[in-house]
Amino acid sequence: MSNQGKKVKAHYRGTLDDGTQFDSSYDRGEPLEFTAGAGQMIPGFDAAVLEMAVGEKKTVHIPAKDAYGEHNPEAVQTVPVAMIPGAENLPVGQTVYFNGPMGPFPAKVVSLDEQNVVLDMNHELAGKDLTFEIELVEVEG
């Protein structure tokens, strides 16, 4: 029985290969709701719930390519400080948000000097293999 196209609710705990937890619906006290197989989730997570039954738990290891993708060096850009108002106050090592044509987007400030700021627009989990403990708690329809 496939869950393809059905609204599902799942609890999960996501960890990196070193065991560091990066996210957990359990900690928020609310399962994640999405349409299975509709591309709303990272591909590996989406695929994992397609054949699960309500109450079933499974642990899946998802390689970077099926998670947030490989780290893309082209997403690391050097921008002249003069192009960004207030650039001198950008916090190196932290993620900031810029307004773009498609709305706000995150960028990690890699470095900053008097001339340029280097911004990494890769997802913070790009290039990382992930492990999810998934518990399917509800399937509608």
Coordinates of C-alpha atoms in Angstrom, one line a residue, residues 6-7 9 12 19 29 31 34 40 42 47-48 58 60 64 67 77 82 89 99 103 113 126 130 133-134 139-141:
K6 CA -1.6 11.1 0.6
K7 CA -1.3 13.7 3.4
K9 CA 2.2 13.1 9.5
Y12 CA 11.5 12.4 13.0
G19 CA 25.5 11.8 15.9
G29 CA 6.0 18.3 20.1
P31 CA 4.7 15.9 13.8
F34 CA 3.3 16.8 4.1
Q40 CA 7.8 18.8 -0.5
I42 CA 14.1 16.1 0.6
A47 CA 11.0 8.0 -0.5
A48 CA 11.3 6.5 3.0
K58 CA 12.5 3.2 10.6
V60 CA 17.2 5.8 7.1
A64 CA 23.9 14.2 0.5
A67 CA 19.2 15.2 1.0
Q77 CA 30.0 34.3 -4.2
A82 CA 29.7 48.7 -1.8
N89 CA 28.3 45.1 10.1
N99 CA 15.9 40.0 -0.3
G103 CA 11.8 36.5 -1.7
D113 CA 37.2 42.8 4.4
A126 CA 24.5 20.7 1.7
L130 CA 22.0 12.6 7.1
E133 CA 14.7 8.2 12.6
I134 CA 11.1 8.4 11.2
V139 CA -2.1 8.9 6.9
E140 CA -5.2 10.7 5.5
G141 CA -7.2 9.2 2.7

